[in-house]
């Protein structure tokens, strides 16, 4: 199973919208996490943070809930809705291969006139390709050195070799090892408007140049890019209907009533349990 610690308010928003929010990498709680990366790379990487650790984590309760009055959301597997992307050309000159692909975003959110998102998956996705989307965080001392070496700059033609691109978002400082984090990652490239002088009305040029600009903060076009701050990804209805909720160790009877009411309204088989830590922590008034 995978688990996400959050507030009761966020649980309500997740159930009502049936989506989970991915936050841009340079806006997550670890301010230093982007060290070693080209600025644009941290602005196109979006993260949703989870843990596979079954044991309740006091630090996560403390950090991500309201004085341990929040919830731990649990799903059996990857909870997002899979969409089939048919072969063809799309809004911004993007295209897929000759066979069907799969995506955790519908095509209108995957390819638009303002952005495009990766990864896409072959319909026979292997465990290795799925790790592009869901990866266990590795906690290391010198993650900055790793990040600075992920992408090689070819000075001859001023291009970047992206052969280890999907490792972006995989590393954190050892100081954060207590989180035992696994995370989902998406990579969203912003597009310059078609009317921009560098694009000159060509959707193919719009799409082709988008993959270069995030690596070049010195380019004038970089200043014109509109980097979004979050992405809300649709959940699968089966996952929502079978959601499991653990109440925080400091939740009240009223909190419990609210959570149970939310599950009754938005799910068909959602379950609530009490924290194993209840009665073991003395809370300050």
Coordinates of N, CA and C in Angstrom, one line a residue, residues 84-239:
X84 N -6.2 6.0 -22.3 CA -5.6 5.6 -23.6 C -5.4 6.7 -24.5
X85 N -4.2 6.9 -25.0 CA -3.9 8.0 -26.0 C -3.7 7.4 -27.3
X86 N -4.6 7.7 -28.2 CA -4.6 7.1 -29.6 C -3.5 7.7 -30.4
X87 N -2.9 7.0 -31.4 CA -1.9 7.6 -32.3 C -2.4 8.8 -33.0
X88 N -1.6 9.8 -33.2 CA -2.0 11.0 -33.9 C -1.3 12.3 -33.5
X89 N -1.6 13.3 -34.2 CA -1.1 14.7 -33.9 C -2.0 15.4 -33.0
X90 N -1.5 16.3 -32.1 CA -2.3 16.9 -31.1 C -2.1 18.5 -31.2
X91 N -2.7 19.2 -30.3 CA -2.9 20.6 -30.4 C -1.7 21.4 -30.7
X92 N -0.5 21.0 -30.1 CA 0.7 21.9 -30.2 C 1.7 21.3 -31.1
X93 N 1.4 20.4 -32.0 CA 2.4 19.7 -32.9 C 3.0 18.5 -32.2
X94 N 2.5 18.2 -31.0 CA 3.0 16.9 -30.4 C 2.4 15.7 -31.1
X95 N 3.0 14.6 -31.0 CA 2.5 13.4 -31.7 C 2.9 12.2 -30.8
X96 N 2.2 11.1 -31.0 CA 2.5 9.9 -30.3 C 2.9 8.8 -31.4
X97 N 3.4 7.7 -30.9 CA 3.9 6.7 -31.8 C 2.7 6.0 -32.6
X98 N 3.0 5.0 -33.4 CA 2.0 4.4 -34.2 C 1.1 3.5 -33.5
X99 N 1.3 3.2 -32.2 CA 0.4 2.4 -31.4 C -0.1 3.2 -30.2
X100 N -1.2 2.6 -29.6 CA -1.8 3.3 -28.5 C -0.7 3.5 -27.3
X101 N -0.9 4.6 -26.6 CA -0.1 4.8 -25.4 C -1.0 5.0 -24.2
X102 N -0.5 5.0 -23.0 CA -1.2 5.2 -21.8 C -0.7 6.4 -21.1
X103 N -1.6 7.1 -20.4 CA -1.2 8.3 -19.7 C -2.1 8.4 -18.5
X104 N -1.6 9.0 -17.4 CA -2.4 9.3 -16.2 C -3.1 10.7 -16.3
X105 N -3.0 11.3 -17.5 CA -3.7 12.5 -17.8 C -4.5 12.3 -19.1
X106 N -5.7 12.8 -19.2 CA -6.4 12.8 -20.5 C -5.7 13.6 -21.5
X107 N -6.0 13.3 -22.8 CA -5.2 13.9 -23.8 C -5.3 15.4 -23.8
X108 N -6.5 16.0 -23.5 CA -6.6 17.4 -23.5 C -5.8 18.1 -22.4
X109 N -5.4 17.4 -21.4 CA -4.5 17.9 -20.4 C -3.1 17.6 -20.6
X110 N -2.9 16.5 -21.4 CA -1.5 16.1 -21.7 C -0.9 17.0 -22.7
X111 N -1.6 17.3 -23.8 CA -1.2 18.2 -24.8 C -2.2 19.4 -25.0
X112 N -1.7 20.6 -24.8 CA -2.6 21.7 -25.0 C -1.8 22.8 -25.7
X113 N -2.5 24.0 -25.8 CA -1.8 25.1 -26.5 C -0.9 25.9 -25.5
X114 N -0.8 25.4 -24.2 CA 0.0 26.1 -23.3 C 1.1 25.2 -22.7
X115 N 1.0 23.9 -22.9 CA 2.0 23.0 -22.3 C 1.9 21.6 -22.9
X116 N 2.9 20.7 -22.6 CA 2.7 19.3 -22.8 C 3.4 18.6 -21.7
X117 N 2.9 17.4 -21.3 CA 3.4 16.6 -20.2 C 3.9 15.3 -20.5
X118 N 5.0 14.8 -19.9 CA 5.5 13.5 -20.0 C 5.6 12.9 -18.5
X119 N 5.6 11.6 -18.4 CA 5.8 10.6 -19.4 C 4.5 10.0 -19.9
X120 N 4.6 9.5 -21.1 CA 3.6 8.6 -21.7 C 4.1 7.2 -21.5
X121 N 3.2 6.2 -21.5 CA 3.7 4.8 -21.4 C 3.2 3.9 -22.5
X122 N 4.0 3.0 -23.0 CA 3.5 2.0 -23.9 C 2.4 1.2 -23.2
X123 N 1.5 0.6 -24.0 CA 0.4 -0.1 -23.3 C 1.0 -1.4 -22.7
X124 N 2.2 -1.8 -23.0 CA 2.8 -2.9 -22.3 C 3.9 -2.4 -21.5
X125 N 3.6 -1.4 -20.6 CA 4.6 -0.7 -19.8 C 5.3 -1.7 -18.9
X126 N 6.6 -1.6 -18.8 CA 7.4 -2.4 -18.0 C 7.6 -1.7 -16.6
X127 N 8.1 -2.5 -15.6 CA 8.3 -1.9 -14.3 C 9.4 -0.8 -14.5
X128 N 10.3 -0.9 -15.4 CA 11.4 0.1 -15.5 C 10.8 1.4 -16.0
X129 N 9.9 1.3 -17.0 CA 9.3 2.5 -17.5 C 8.3 3.2 -16.5
X130 N 7.7 2.3 -15.7 CA 6.8 2.9 -14.7 C 7.5 3.6 -13.6
X131 N 8.8 3.3 -13.5 CA 9.6 4.0 -12.5 C 9.9 5.5 -12.9
X132 N 9.6 5.8 -14.1 CA 9.7 7.2 -14.6 C 8.6 8.0 -13.8
X133 N 7.5 7.3 -13.5 CA 6.4 8.0 -12.9 C 6.4 7.9 -11.4
X134 N 6.7 6.7 -10.9 CA 6.6 6.4 -9.4 C 8.0 5.8 -9.0
X135 N 8.7 6.6 -8.1 CA 10.0 6.2 -7.7 C 10.2 6.3 -6.2
X136 N 11.1 5.5 -5.7 CA 11.5 5.6 -4.3 C 12.6 6.6 -4.2
X137 N 12.5 7.5 -3.3 CA 13.5 8.6 -3.1 C 14.8 7.9 -2.5
X138 N 15.9 8.3 -3.1 CA 17.2 7.9 -2.5 C 17.8 9.1 -1.7
X139 N 18.2 8.8 -0.5 CA 18.7 9.8 0.4 C 20.2 9.7 0.4
X140 N 20.9 10.8 -0.1 CA 22.3 10.8 -0.2 C 22.9 12.1 0.3
X141 N 24.1 12.1 0.6 CA 24.8 13.4 1.1 C 25.0 14.3 -0.1
X142 N 25.5 13.8 -1.2 CA 26.0 14.7 -2.3 C 25.0 14.6 -3.5
X143 N 23.7 14.8 -3.2 CA 22.8 14.8 -4.3 C 22.9 15.9 -5.3
X144 N 23.5 17.0 -4.9 CA 23.8 18.1 -5.8 C 24.7 17.7 -6.9
X145 N 25.7 16.9 -6.6 CA 26.7 16.4 -7.6 C 25.9 15.5 -8.5
X146 N 25.0 14.6 -8.0 CA 24.3 13.7 -8.9 C 23.4 14.5 -9.8
X147 N 22.7 15.5 -9.3 CA 21.9 16.3 -10.2 C 22.6 17.1 -11.3
X148 N 23.8 17.6 -10.9 CA 24.5 18.4 -11.8 C 25.1 17.5 -12.9
X149 N 25.2 16.2 -12.7 CA 25.7 15.3 -13.7 C 24.6 14.5 -14.5
X150 N 23.3 14.7 -14.2 CA 22.3 14.0 -14.9 C 22.2 14.4 -16.3
X151 N 22.4 15.7 -16.6 CA 22.2 16.2 -18.0 C 23.5 16.8 -18.4
X152 N 24.1 16.3 -19.5 CA 25.3 16.7 -20.1 C 25.1 17.8 -21.1
X153 N 25.9 18.8 -21.0 CA 25.8 19.9 -22.0 C 26.8 19.7 -23.1
X154 N 26.3 19.6 -24.3 CA 27.2 19.5 -25.5 C 27.5 20.9 -26.0
X155 N 28.7 21.4 -25.7 CA 29.0 22.8 -26.1 C 29.1 23.0 -27.6
X156 N 29.4 21.9 -28.3 CA 29.6 22.1 -29.8 C 28.3 22.6 -30.5
X157 N 27.2 22.0 -30.1 CA 25.9 22.5 -30.7 C 24.9 23.0 -29.7
X158 N 25.4 23.3 -28.4 CA 24.7 23.9 -27.4 C 23.4 23.1 -27.1
X159 N 23.5 21.8 -27.0 CA 22.4 20.9 -26.7 C 22.6 20.2 -25.4
X160 N 21.5 19.6 -24.9 CA 21.6 18.9 -23.6 C 21.3 17.4 -23.8
X161 N 22.1 16.5 -23.3 CA 21.8 15.1 -23.4 C 21.0 14.7 -22.2
X162 N 19.8 14.2 -22.4 CA 18.8 14.0 -21.4 C 18.6 12.5 -21.0
X163 N 19.7 11.7 -21.2 CA 19.5 10.3 -21.1 C 19.2 9.8 -19.6
X164 N 19.4 10.7 -18.6 CA 19.0 10.3 -17.2 C 17.9 11.3 -16.7
X165 N 17.2 11.8 -17.6 CA 16.2 12.9 -17.3 C 15.2 12.4 -16.2
X166 N 14.8 11.2 -16.3 CA 13.7 10.7 -15.4 C 14.2 10.5 -13.9
X167 N 15.5 10.7 -13.7 CA 16.0 10.7 -12.3 C 15.7 12.0 -11.6
X168 N 15.3 13.0 -12.3 CA 15.0 14.3 -11.6 C 13.8 14.1 -10.6
X169 N 14.1 14.5 -9.4 CA 13.1 14.2 -8.4 C 13.3 13.0 -7.6
X170 N 14.4 12.2 -7.9 CA 14.6 11.0 -7.2 C 15.5 11.1 -5.9
X171 N 16.2 12.2 -5.8 CA 17.2 12.3 -4.8 C 16.9 13.4 -3.8
X172 N 17.2 13.2 -2.5 CA 17.1 14.2 -1.5 C 18.2 14.0 -0.5
X173 N 18.4 15.1 0.3 CA 19.5 15.0 1.4 C 19.2 13.9 2.4
X174 N 20.2 13.4 3.0 CA 20.0 12.4 4.0 C 19.3 12.9 5.2
X175 N 19.2 14.2 5.4 CA 18.5 14.8 6.5 C 17.0 14.5 6.5
X176 N 16.5 14.2 5.3 CA 15.1 13.9 5.1 C 14.8 12.4 5.1
X177 N 15.7 11.6 5.4 CA 15.5 10.1 5.3 C 14.4 9.6 6.2
X178 N 14.1 10.4 7.3 CA 13.0 9.9 8.2 C 11.6 9.9 7.5
X179 N 11.5 10.5 6.3 CA 10.2 10.5 5.6 C 10.0 9.2 4.9
X180 N 11.0 8.4 4.6 CA 10.9 7.2 3.8 C 9.9 7.4 2.6
X181 N 10.3 8.3 1.8 CA 9.4 8.8 0.8 C 9.5 8.0 -0.5
X182 N 8.3 7.8 -1.1 CA 8.2 7.4 -2.5 C 7.4 8.5 -3.2
X183 N 7.6 8.8 -4.5 CA 6.9 9.9 -5.0 C 6.5 9.7 -6.5
X184 N 5.4 10.3 -6.9 CA 5.0 10.3 -8.3 C 5.6 11.6 -8.9
X185 N 6.0 11.5 -10.1 CA 6.6 12.7 -10.8 C 6.0 12.8 -12.2
X186 N 5.7 14.1 -12.6 CA 5.3 14.4 -13.9 C 6.2 15.6 -14.4
X187 N 6.4 15.7 -15.7 CA 7.3 16.8 -16.2 C 6.5 17.5 -17.2
X188 N 6.2 18.8 -16.9 CA 5.4 19.7 -17.7 C 6.2 20.8 -18.4
X189 N 6.2 20.8 -19.7 CA 7.0 21.8 -20.4 C 6.0 22.9 -20.8
X190 N 6.3 24.1 -20.5 CA 5.4 25.2 -20.9 C 5.7 25.6 -22.4
X191 N 4.7 26.1 -23.1 CA 4.9 26.5 -24.5 C 4.8 28.0 -24.6
X192 N 5.6 28.5 -25.5 CA 5.5 29.9 -25.9 C 4.2 30.1 -26.7
X193 N 3.5 31.2 -26.6 CA 2.3 31.4 -27.5 C 2.6 31.3 -28.9
X194 N 1.7 30.9 -29.7 CA 1.9 30.8 -31.2 C 2.3 32.2 -31.8
X195 N 1.7 33.3 -31.2 CA 2.0 34.6 -31.7 C 3.4 35.1 -31.3
X196 N 4.1 34.4 -30.4 CA 5.4 34.8 -30.0 C 6.3 34.9 -31.2
X197 N 7.2 35.9 -31.3 CA 8.0 36.1 -32.5 C 9.0 34.9 -32.8
X198 N 9.3 34.2 -31.7 CA 10.2 33.0 -31.9 C 9.5 31.8 -32.5
X199 N 8.1 31.8 -32.4 CA 7.3 30.7 -32.9 C 6.7 31.0 -34.2
X200 N 6.3 32.3 -34.4 CA 5.8 32.8 -35.7 C 4.6 31.9 -36.2
X201 N 3.7 31.5 -35.3 CA 2.5 30.8 -35.7 C 2.7 29.3 -36.0
X202 N 3.8 28.8 -35.8 CA 4.0 27.4 -36.2 C 3.9 26.5 -34.9
X203 N 2.9 25.6 -34.9 CA 2.8 24.7 -33.7 C 3.9 23.7 -33.6
X204 N 4.5 23.3 -34.8 CA 5.6 22.4 -34.7 C 6.8 23.0 -34.1
X205 N 7.0 24.3 -34.5 CA 8.2 25.0 -33.9 C 7.9 25.3 -32.4
X206 N 6.7 25.5 -32.1 CA 6.3 25.7 -30.7 C 6.6 24.5 -29.8
X207 N 6.3 23.3 -30.3 CA 6.5 22.1 -29.6 C 8.0 21.7 -29.6
X208 N 8.7 21.9 -30.8 CA 10.1 21.5 -30.9 C 11.0 22.4 -30.0
X209 N 10.8 23.7 -29.9 CA 11.7 24.5 -29.1 C 11.4 24.4 -27.6
X210 N 10.2 24.0 -27.3 CA 9.9 23.9 -25.8 C 10.8 23.1 -25.0
X211 N 11.4 22.0 -25.7 CA 12.3 21.1 -25.0 C 13.7 21.7 -24.7
X212 N 14.0 22.9 -25.4 CA 15.3 23.5 -25.2 C 15.2 24.6 -24.2
X213 N 14.2 25.4 -24.2 CA 14.1 26.7 -23.4 C 14.3 26.5 -21.9
X214 N 13.8 25.4 -21.2 CA 14.0 25.3 -19.8 C 15.4 25.1 -19.4
X215 N 16.3 24.8 -20.3 CA 17.7 24.6 -20.0 C 18.6 25.8 -20.2
X216 N 17.9 26.9 -20.7 CA 18.6 28.1 -21.0 C 18.0 29.3 -20.4
X217 N 18.2 29.5 -19.1 CA 17.7 30.7 -18.4 C 18.2 32.0 -19.0
X218 N 19.3 31.9 -19.8 CA 19.9 33.1 -20.3 C 19.2 33.5 -21.6
X219 N 18.4 32.6 -22.2 CA 17.7 33.0 -23.4 C 16.6 34.0 -23.1
X220 N 16.4 35.0 -24.0 CA 15.3 36.0 -23.8 C 13.9 35.3 -23.7
X221 N 13.7 34.2 -24.5 CA 12.5 33.5 -24.5 C 12.1 32.9 -23.1
X222 N 13.1 32.6 -22.3 CA 12.9 31.9 -21.0 C 12.0 32.8 -20.2
X223 N 12.2 34.1 -20.2 CA 11.5 35.1 -19.4 C 10.0 35.1 -19.8
X224 N 9.7 34.6 -21.0 CA 8.3 34.6 -21.5 C 7.6 33.3 -21.2
X225 N 8.3 32.3 -20.7 CA 7.6 31.1 -20.4 C 6.7 31.2 -19.1
X226 N 5.6 30.6 -19.2 CA 4.6 30.6 -18.0 C 4.7 29.3 -17.3
X227 N 5.5 29.2 -16.3 CA 5.6 27.9 -15.5 C 4.4 27.8 -14.5
X228 N 3.6 26.8 -14.7 CA 2.5 26.6 -13.7 C 3.0 26.1 -12.4
X229 N 2.3 26.2 -11.3 CA 2.7 25.9 -10.0 C 2.3 24.5 -9.5
X230 N 1.3 24.0 -10.1 CA 0.8 22.6 -9.7 C 0.0 22.0 -10.8
X231 N -0.2 20.7 -10.7 CA -1.0 19.9 -11.6 C -2.0 19.0 -10.8
X232 N -3.2 19.0 -11.1 CA -4.2 18.1 -10.4 C -4.5 16.9 -11.3
X233 N -4.1 15.7 -10.8 CA -4.2 14.5 -11.6 C -5.4 13.7 -11.2
X234 N -6.2 13.2 -12.1 CA -7.5 12.5 -11.8 C -7.2 11.1 -11.1
X235 N -8.0 10.8 -10.1 CA -7.9 9.5 -9.5 C -8.9 8.6 -10.1
X236 N -8.5 7.3 -10.0 CA -9.4 6.2 -10.5 C -10.6 6.0 -9.5
X237 N -11.8 5.8 -10.1 CA -13.0 5.7 -9.2 C -12.9 4.5 -8.3
X238 N -12.3 3.4 -8.7 CA -12.1 2.2 -7.9 C -11.2 2.6 -6.7
X239 N -10.2 3.3 -6.9 CA -9.3 3.8 -5.8 C -10.1 4.6 -4.8

